Coordinates of N, CA and C and ligand atoms in Angstrom, one line a residue:
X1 N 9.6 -11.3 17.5 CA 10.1 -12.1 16.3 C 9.7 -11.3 15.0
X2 N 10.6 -11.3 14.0 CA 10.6 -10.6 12.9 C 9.3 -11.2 12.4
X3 N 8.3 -10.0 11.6 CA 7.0 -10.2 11.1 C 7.4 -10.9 9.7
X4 N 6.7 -11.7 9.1 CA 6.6 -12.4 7.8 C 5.7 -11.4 6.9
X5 N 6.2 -10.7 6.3 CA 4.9 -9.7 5.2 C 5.3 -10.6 3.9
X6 N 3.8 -10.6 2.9 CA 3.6 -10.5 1.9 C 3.4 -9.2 1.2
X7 N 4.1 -8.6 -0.1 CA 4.0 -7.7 -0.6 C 3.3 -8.0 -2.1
X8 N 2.1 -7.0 -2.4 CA 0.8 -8.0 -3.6 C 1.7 -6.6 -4.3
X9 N 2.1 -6.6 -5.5 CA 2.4 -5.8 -6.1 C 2.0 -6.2 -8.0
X10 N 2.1 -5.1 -9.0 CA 1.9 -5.3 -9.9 C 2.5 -4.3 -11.4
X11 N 3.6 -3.6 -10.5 CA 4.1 -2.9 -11.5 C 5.7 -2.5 -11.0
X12 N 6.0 -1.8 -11.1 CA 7.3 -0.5 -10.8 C 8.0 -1.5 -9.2
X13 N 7.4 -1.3 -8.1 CA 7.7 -1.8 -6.9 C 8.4 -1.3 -5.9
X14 N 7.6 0.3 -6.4 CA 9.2 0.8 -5.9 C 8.8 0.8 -4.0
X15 N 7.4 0.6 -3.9 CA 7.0 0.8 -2.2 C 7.6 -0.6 -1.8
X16 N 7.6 -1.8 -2.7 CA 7.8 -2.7 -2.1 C 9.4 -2.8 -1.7
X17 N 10.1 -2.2 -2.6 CA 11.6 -1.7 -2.2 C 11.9 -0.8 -0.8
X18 N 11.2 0.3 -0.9 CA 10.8 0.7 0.5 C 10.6 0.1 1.6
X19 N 10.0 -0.8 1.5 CA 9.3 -1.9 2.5 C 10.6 -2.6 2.6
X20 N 10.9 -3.4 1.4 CA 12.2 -4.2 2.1 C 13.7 -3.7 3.1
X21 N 14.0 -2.5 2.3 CA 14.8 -1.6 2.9 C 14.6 -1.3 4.2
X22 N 13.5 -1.0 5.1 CA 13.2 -0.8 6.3 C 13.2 -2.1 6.8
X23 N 12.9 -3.0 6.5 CA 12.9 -4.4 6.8 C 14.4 -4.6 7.6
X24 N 15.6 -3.9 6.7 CA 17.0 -4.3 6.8 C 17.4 -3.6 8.0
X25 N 17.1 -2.3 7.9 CA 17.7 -1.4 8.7 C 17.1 -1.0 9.9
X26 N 15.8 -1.8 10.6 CA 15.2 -1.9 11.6 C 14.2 -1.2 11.5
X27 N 13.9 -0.4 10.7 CA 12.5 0.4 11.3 C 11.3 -0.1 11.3
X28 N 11.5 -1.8 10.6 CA 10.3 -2.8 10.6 C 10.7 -3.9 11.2
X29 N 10.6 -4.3 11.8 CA 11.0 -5.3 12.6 C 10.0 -6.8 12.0
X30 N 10.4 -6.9 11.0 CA 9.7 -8.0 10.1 C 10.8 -8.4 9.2
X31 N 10.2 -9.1 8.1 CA 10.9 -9.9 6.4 C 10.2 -9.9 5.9
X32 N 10.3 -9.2 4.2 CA 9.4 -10.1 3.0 C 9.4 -11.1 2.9
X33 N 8.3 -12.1 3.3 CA 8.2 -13.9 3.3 C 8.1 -13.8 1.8
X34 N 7.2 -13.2 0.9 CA 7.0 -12.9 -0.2 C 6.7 -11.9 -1.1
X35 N 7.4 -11.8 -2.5 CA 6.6 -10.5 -3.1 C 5.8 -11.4 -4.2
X36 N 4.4 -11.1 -4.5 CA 3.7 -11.9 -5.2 C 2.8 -10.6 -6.2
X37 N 2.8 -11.1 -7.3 CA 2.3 -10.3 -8.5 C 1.5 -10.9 -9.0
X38 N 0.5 -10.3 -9.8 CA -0.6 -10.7 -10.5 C -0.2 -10.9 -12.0
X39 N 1.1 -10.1 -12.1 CA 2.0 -9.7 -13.7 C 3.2 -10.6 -13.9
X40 N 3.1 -11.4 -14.6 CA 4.4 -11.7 -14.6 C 5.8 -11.2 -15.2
X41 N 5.2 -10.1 -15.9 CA 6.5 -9.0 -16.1 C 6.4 -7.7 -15.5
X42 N 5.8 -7.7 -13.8 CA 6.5 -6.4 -13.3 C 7.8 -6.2 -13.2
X43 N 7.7 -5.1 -13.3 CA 9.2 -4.8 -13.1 C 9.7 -5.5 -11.8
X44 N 8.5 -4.6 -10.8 CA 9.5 -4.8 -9.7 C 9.9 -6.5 -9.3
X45 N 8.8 -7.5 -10.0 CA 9.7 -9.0 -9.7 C 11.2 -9.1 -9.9
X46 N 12.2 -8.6 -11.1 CA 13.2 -8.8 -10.8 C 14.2 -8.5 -9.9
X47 N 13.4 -6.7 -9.8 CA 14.3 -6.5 -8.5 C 14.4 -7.2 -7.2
X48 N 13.5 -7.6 -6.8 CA 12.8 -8.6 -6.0 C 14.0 -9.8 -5.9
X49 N 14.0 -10.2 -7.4 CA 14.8 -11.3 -6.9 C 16.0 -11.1 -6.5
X50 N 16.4 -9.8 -7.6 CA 18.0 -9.9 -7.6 C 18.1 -9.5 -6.1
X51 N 17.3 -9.3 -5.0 CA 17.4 -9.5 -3.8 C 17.8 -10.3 -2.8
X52 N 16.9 -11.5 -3.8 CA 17.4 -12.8 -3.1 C 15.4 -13.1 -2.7
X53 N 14.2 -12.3 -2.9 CA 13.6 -12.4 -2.4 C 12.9 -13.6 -2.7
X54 N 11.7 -14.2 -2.3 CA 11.0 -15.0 -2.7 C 10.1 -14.6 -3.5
X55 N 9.4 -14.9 -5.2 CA 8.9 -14.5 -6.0 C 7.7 -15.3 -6.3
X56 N 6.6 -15.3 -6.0 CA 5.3 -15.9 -6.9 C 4.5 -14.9 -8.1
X57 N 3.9 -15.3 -9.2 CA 3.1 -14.8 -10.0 C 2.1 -16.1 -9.4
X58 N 0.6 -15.3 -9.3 CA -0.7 -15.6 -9.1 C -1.2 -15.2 -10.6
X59 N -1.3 -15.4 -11.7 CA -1.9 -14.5 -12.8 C -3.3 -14.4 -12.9
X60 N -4.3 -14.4 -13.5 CA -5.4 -15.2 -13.4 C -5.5 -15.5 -14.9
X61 N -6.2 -16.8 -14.6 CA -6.0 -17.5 -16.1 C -7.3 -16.8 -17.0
X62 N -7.2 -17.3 -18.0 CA -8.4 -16.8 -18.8 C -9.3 -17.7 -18.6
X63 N -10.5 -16.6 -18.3 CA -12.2 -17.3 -18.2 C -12.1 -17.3 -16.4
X64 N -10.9 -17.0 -15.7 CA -10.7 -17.8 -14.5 C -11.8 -16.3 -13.7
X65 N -12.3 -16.6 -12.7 CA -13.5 -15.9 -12.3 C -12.6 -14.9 -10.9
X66 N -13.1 -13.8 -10.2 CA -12.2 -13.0 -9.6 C -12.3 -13.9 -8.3
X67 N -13.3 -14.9 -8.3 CA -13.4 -15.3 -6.6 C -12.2 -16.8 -6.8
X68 N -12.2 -17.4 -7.8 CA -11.0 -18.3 -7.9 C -9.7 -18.0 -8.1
X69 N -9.5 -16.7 -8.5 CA -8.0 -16.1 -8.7 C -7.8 -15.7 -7.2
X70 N -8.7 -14.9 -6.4 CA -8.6 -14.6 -5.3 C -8.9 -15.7 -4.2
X71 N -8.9 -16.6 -4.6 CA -8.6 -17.8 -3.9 C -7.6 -18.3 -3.9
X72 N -6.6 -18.3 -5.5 CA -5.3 -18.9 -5.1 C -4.5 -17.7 -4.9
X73 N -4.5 -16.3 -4.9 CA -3.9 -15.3 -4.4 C -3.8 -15.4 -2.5
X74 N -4.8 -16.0 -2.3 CA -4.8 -16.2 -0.8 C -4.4 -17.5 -0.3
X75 N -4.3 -18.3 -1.2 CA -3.2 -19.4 -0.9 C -1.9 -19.1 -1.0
X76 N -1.8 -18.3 -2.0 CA -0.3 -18.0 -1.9 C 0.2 -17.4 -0.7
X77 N -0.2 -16.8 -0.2 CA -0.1 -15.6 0.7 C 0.3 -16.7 2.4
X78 N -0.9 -17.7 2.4 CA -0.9 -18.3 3.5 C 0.0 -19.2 3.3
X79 N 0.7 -19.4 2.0 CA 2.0 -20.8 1.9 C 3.5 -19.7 2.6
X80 N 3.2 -18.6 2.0 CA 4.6 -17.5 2.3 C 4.7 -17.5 4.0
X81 N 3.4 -17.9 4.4 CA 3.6 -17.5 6.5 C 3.5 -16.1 6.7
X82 N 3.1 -15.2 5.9 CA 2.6 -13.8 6.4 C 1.7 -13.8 7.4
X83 N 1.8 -12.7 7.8 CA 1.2 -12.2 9.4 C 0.7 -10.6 8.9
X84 N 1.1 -10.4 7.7 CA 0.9 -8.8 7.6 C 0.8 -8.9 5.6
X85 N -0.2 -8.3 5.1 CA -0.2 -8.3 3.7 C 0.1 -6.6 3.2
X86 N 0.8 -6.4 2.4 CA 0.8 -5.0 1.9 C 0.5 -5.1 0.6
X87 N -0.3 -4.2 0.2 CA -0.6 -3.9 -1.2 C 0.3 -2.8 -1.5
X88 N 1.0 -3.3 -2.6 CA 2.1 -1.9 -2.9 C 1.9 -2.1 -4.6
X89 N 0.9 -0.9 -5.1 CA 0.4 -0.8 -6.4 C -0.2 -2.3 -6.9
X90 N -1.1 -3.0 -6.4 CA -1.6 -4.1 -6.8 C -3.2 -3.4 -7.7
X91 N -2.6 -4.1 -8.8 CA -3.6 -3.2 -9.9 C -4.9 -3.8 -10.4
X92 N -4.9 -5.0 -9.3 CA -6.4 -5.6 -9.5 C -7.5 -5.7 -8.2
X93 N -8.5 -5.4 -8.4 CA -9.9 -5.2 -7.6 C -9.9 -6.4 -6.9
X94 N -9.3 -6.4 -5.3 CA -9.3 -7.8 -5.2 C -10.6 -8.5 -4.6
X95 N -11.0 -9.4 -4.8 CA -11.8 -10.6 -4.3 C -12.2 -10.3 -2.7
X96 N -13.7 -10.3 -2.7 CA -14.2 -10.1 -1.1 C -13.7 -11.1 -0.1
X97 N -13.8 -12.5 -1.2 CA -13.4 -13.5 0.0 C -11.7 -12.9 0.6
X98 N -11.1 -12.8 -0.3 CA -9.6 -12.5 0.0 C -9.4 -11.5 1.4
X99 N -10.6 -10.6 1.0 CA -10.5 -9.2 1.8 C -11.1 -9.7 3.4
X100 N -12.1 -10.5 3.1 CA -12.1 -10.8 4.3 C -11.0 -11.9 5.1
X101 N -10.3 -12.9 4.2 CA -9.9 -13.8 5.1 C -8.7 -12.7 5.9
X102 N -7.9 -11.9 5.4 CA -6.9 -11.1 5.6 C -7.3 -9.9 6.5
X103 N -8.6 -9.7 6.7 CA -8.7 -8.1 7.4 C -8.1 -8.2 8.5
X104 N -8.1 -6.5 8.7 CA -7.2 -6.8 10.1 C -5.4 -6.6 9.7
X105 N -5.4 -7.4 8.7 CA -3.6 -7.7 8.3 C -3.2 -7.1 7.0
X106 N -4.3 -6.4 6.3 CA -4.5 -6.1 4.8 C -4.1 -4.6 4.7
X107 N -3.2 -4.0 4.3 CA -2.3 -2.7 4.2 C -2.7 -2.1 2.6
X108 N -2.7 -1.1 2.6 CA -3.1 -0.4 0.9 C -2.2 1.3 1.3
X109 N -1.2 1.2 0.1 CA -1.3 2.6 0.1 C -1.7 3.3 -1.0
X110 N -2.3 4.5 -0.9 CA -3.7 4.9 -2.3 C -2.7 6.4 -2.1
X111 N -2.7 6.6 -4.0 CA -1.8 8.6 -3.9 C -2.8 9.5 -4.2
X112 N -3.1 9.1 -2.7 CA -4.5 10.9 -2.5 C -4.5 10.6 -1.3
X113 N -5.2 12.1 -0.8 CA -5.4 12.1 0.6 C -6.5 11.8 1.0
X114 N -7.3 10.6 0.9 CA -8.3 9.9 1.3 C -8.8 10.5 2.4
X115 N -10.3 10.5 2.3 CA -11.2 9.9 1.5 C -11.7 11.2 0.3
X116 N -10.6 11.4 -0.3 CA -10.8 12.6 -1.4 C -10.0 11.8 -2.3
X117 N -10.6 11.4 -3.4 CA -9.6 11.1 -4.5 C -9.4 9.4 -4.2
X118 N -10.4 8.8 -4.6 CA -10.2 7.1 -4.5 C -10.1 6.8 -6.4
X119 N -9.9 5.9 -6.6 CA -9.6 5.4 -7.7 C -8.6 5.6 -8.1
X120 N -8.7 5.8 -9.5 CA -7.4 6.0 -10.4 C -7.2 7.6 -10.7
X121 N -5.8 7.9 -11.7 CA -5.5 8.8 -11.6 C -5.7 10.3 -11.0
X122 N -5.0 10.1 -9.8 CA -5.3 10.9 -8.6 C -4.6 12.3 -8.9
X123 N -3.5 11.8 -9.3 CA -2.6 13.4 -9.4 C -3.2 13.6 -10.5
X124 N -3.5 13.6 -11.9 CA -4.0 14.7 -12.9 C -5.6 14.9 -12.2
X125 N -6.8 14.1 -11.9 CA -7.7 14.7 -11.3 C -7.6 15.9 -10.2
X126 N -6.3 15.6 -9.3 CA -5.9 16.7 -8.1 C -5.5 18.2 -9.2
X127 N -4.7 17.9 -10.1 CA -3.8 19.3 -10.9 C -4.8 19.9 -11.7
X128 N -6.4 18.7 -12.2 CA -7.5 19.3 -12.9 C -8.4 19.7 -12.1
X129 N -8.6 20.0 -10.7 CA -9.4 20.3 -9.6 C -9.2 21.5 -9.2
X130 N -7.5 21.7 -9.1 CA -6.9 23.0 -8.8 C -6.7 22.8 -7.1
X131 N -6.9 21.7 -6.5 CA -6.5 21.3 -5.3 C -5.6 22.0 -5.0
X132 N -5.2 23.0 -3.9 CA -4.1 23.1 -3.0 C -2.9 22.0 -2.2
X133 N -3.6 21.3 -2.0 CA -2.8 20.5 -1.3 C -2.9 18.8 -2.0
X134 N -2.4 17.8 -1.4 CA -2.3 16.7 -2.3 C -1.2 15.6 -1.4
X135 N -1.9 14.3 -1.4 CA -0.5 13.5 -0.1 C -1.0 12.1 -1.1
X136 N -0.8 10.7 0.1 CA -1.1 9.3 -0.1 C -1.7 9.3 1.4
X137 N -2.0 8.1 1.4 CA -2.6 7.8 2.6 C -2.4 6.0 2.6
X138 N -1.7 5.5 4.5 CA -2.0 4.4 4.2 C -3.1 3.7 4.8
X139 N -4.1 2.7 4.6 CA -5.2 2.7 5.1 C -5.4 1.1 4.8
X140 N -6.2 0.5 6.0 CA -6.5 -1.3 6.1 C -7.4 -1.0 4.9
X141 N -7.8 -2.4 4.7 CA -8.4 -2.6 2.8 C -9.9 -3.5 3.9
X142 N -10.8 -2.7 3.5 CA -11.9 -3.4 3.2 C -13.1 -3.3 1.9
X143 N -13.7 -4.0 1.8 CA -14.5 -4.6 0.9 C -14.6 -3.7 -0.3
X144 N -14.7 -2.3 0.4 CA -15.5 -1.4 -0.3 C -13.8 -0.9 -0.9
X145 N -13.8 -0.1 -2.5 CA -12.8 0.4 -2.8 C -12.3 1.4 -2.1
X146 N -10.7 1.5 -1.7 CA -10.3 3.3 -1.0 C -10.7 3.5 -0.1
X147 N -11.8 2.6 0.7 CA -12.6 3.2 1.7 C -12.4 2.8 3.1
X148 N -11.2 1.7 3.4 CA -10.6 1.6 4.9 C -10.5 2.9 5.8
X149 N -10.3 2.5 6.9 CA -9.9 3.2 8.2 C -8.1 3.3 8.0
X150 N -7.9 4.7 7.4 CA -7.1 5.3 7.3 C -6.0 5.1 8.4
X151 N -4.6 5.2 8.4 CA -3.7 5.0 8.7 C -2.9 6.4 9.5
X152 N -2.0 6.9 8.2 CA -0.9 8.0 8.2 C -1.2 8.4 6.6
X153 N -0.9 9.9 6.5 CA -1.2 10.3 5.4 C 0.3 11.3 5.8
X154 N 0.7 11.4 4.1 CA 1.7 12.0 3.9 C 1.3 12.7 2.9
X155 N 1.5 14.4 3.2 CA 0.5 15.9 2.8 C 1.6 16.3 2.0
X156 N 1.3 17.3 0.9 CA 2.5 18.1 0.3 C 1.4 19.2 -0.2
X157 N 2.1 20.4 -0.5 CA 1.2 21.2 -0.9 C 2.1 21.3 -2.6
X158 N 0.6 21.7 -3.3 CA 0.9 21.6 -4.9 C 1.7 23.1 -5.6
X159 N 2.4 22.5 -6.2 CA 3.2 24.0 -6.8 C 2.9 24.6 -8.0
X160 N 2.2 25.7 -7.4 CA 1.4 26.7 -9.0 C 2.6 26.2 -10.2
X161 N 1.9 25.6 -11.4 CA 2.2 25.2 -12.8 C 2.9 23.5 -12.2
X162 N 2.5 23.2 -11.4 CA 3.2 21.8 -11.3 C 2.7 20.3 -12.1
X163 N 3.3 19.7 -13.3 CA 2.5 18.4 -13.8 C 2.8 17.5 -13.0
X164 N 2.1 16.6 -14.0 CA 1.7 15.5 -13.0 C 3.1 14.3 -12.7
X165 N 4.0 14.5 -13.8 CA 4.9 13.9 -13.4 C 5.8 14.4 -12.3
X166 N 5.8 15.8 -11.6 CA 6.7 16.2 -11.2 C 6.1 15.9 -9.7
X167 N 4.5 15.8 -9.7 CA 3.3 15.8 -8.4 C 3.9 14.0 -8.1
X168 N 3.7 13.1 -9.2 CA 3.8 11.7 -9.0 C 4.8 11.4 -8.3
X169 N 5.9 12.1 -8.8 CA 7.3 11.8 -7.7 C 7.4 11.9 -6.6
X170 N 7.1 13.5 -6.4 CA 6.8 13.9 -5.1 C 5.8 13.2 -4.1
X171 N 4.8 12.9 -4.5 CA 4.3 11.9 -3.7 C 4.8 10.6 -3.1
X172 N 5.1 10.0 -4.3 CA 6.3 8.6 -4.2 C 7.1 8.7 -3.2
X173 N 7.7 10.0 -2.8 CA 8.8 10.1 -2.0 C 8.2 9.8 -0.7
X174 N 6.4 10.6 -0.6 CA 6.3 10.3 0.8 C 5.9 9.2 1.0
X175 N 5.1 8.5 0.4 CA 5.1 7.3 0.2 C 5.7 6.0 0.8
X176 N 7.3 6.5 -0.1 CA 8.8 5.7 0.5 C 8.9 6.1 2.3
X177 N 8.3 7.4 2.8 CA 8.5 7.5 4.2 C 7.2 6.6 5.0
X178 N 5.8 7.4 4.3 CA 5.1 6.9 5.6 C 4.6 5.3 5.5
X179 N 4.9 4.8 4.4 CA 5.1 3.2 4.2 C 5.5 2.1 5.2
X180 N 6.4 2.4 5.1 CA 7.4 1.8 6.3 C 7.3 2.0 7.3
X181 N 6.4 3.1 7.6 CA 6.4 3.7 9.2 C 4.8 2.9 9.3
X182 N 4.0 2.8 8.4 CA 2.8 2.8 9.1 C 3.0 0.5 9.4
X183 N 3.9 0.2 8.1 CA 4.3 -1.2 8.7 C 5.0 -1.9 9.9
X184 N 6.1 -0.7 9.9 CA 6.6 -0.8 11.2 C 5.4 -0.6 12.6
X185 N 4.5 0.2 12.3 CA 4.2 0.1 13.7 C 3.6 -0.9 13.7
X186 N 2.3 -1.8 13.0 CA 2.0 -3.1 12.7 C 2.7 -4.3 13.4
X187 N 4.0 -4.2 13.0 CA 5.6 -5.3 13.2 C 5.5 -5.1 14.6
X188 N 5.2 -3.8 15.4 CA 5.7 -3.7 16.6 C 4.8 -4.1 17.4
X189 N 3.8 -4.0 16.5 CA 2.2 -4.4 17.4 C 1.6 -2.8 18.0
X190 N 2.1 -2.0 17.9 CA 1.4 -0.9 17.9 C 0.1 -0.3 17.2
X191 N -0.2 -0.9 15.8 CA -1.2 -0.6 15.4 C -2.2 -1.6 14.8
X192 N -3.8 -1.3 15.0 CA -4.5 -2.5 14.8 C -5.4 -2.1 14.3
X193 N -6.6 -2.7 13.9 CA -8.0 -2.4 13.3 C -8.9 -2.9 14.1
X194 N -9.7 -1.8 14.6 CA -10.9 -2.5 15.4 C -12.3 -1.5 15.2
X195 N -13.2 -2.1 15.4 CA -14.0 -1.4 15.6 C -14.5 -0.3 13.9
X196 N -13.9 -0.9 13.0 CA -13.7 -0.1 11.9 C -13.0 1.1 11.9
X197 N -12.1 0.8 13.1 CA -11.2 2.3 12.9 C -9.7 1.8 12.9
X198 N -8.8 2.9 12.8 CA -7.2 2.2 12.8 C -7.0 2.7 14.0
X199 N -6.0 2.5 14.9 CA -5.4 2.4 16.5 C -4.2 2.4 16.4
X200 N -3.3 3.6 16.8 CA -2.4 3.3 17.3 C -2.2 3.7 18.7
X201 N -1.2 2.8 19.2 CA -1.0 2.5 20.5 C -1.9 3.2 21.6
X202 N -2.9 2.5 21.0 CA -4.1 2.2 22.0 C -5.3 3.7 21.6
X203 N -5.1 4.3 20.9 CA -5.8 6.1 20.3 C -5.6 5.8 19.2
X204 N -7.1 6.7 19.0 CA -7.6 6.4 16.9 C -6.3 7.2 16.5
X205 N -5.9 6.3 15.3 CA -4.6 7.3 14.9 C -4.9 8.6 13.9
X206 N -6.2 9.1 13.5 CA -6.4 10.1 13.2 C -6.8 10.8 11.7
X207 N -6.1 10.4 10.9 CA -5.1 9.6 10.8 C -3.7 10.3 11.0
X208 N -2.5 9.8 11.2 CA -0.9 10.7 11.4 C -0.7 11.4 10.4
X209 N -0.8 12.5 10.5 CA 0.0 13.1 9.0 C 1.5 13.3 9.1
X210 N 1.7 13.2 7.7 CA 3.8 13.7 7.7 C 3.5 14.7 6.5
X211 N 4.1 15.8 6.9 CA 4.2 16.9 6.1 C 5.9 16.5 5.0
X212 N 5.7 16.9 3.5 CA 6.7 17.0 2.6 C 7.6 17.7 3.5
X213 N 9.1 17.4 3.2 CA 10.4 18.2 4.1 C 10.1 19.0 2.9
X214 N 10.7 19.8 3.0 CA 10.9 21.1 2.0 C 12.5 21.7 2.4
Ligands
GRF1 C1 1.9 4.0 -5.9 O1 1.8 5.4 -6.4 C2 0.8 3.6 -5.0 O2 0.3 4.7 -4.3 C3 -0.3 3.1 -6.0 O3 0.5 2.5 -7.0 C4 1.8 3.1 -7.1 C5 2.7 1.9 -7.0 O4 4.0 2.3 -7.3 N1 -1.2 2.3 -5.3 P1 5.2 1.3 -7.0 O5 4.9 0.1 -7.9 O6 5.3 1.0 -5.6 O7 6.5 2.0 -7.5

């Protein structure tokens, strides 16, 4: 039976478009039950709808504390019927209680090749390091920031004089691939969290890498 995902998003959306799109064409054997934002002017909510999708803003109110926002973020989530949560650019530090009710089901994709490069702006720290190489990674969300049991990482190597908008894209692209792939296996029941590690079909997955097509 088709998986029910929630997608937490908070800007652009373009993974969560990714996400939907595999949804259609089988390589996830699931539905967006919901895309739910913290913003109420992400972009990607309208595309969302003009989808037809189901749309919540969770905002948090002012004065409102992160364990009560992440209280009704996780009501939202459990009114949608999800079975699988993806974080696709969700731009707030979410709530322990949240992280725990969901582990297990909780998806993050971060643009670095984890555990190198957690936080924020990953591609100008990678282009001011002089890194060689440079990917995303997708990885279960627990407590601690960036610091899950890694998934599939999607690698590219950096191109002498490359900025960062040209690195950002490039990444995005893989992104748009190993996205979908690492939900799909989820959908299929092939991949799980145990033991603080990720599992696919039954062996630590490593994590999978996908090399840029070139
Ligand atoms: C992506 O680069 C993702 O890695 C990061 O936030 C960005 C979201 O982009 N977590 P989009 O909103 O999916 O286009």
């Amino acid at each position: 039976m088709a998986l029910p995902i929630a997608v937490l998003i908070s800007g652009r959306g373009s993974n969560m478009l990714a996400l939907e799109r595999a949804t259609r064409d089988g390589r996830i054997d699931g539905r967006i039950a919901a895309v739910i934002s913290d913003r109420a002017d992400a972009a990607g909510l309208e595309a969302a709808r003009g989808l037809g999708l189901a749309v919540t803003v969770v905002a948090p109110a002012p004065g409102e504390s992160r364990e009560a926002h992440g209280q009704r973020l996780a009501d939202a989530v459990v009114a949608s019927g999800a079975g699988l949560v993806a974080l696709a650019g969700y731009m707030r530090i979410l709530d322990g209680g949240f992280v725990r009710a969901f582990e297990g089901r909780l998806l993050n994709i971060h643009p670095a090749l984890l555990p190198a490069y957690r936080g924020l702006h990953t591609h100008r720290r990678v282009l001011e390091a002089g890194e060689p190489s440079h990917g995303c990674t997708v990885h279960f969300v627990v407590e601690e920031l960036d610091a899950g049991p890694a998934v599939i990482q999607g690698r590219l190597a950096v191109r002498p004089g490359e900025d960062e908008a040209s690195l950002s894209a490039r990444v995005q692209r893989l992104e748009h691939t190993i996205y979908p792939r690492a939900v799909g296996w989820f959908a299929a029941g092939r991949l799980e969290c145990r033991d603080g590690s990720a599992w696919i079909d039954g062996r630590p997955a490593g994590p999978a890498i996908v090399e840029e097509e070139t």
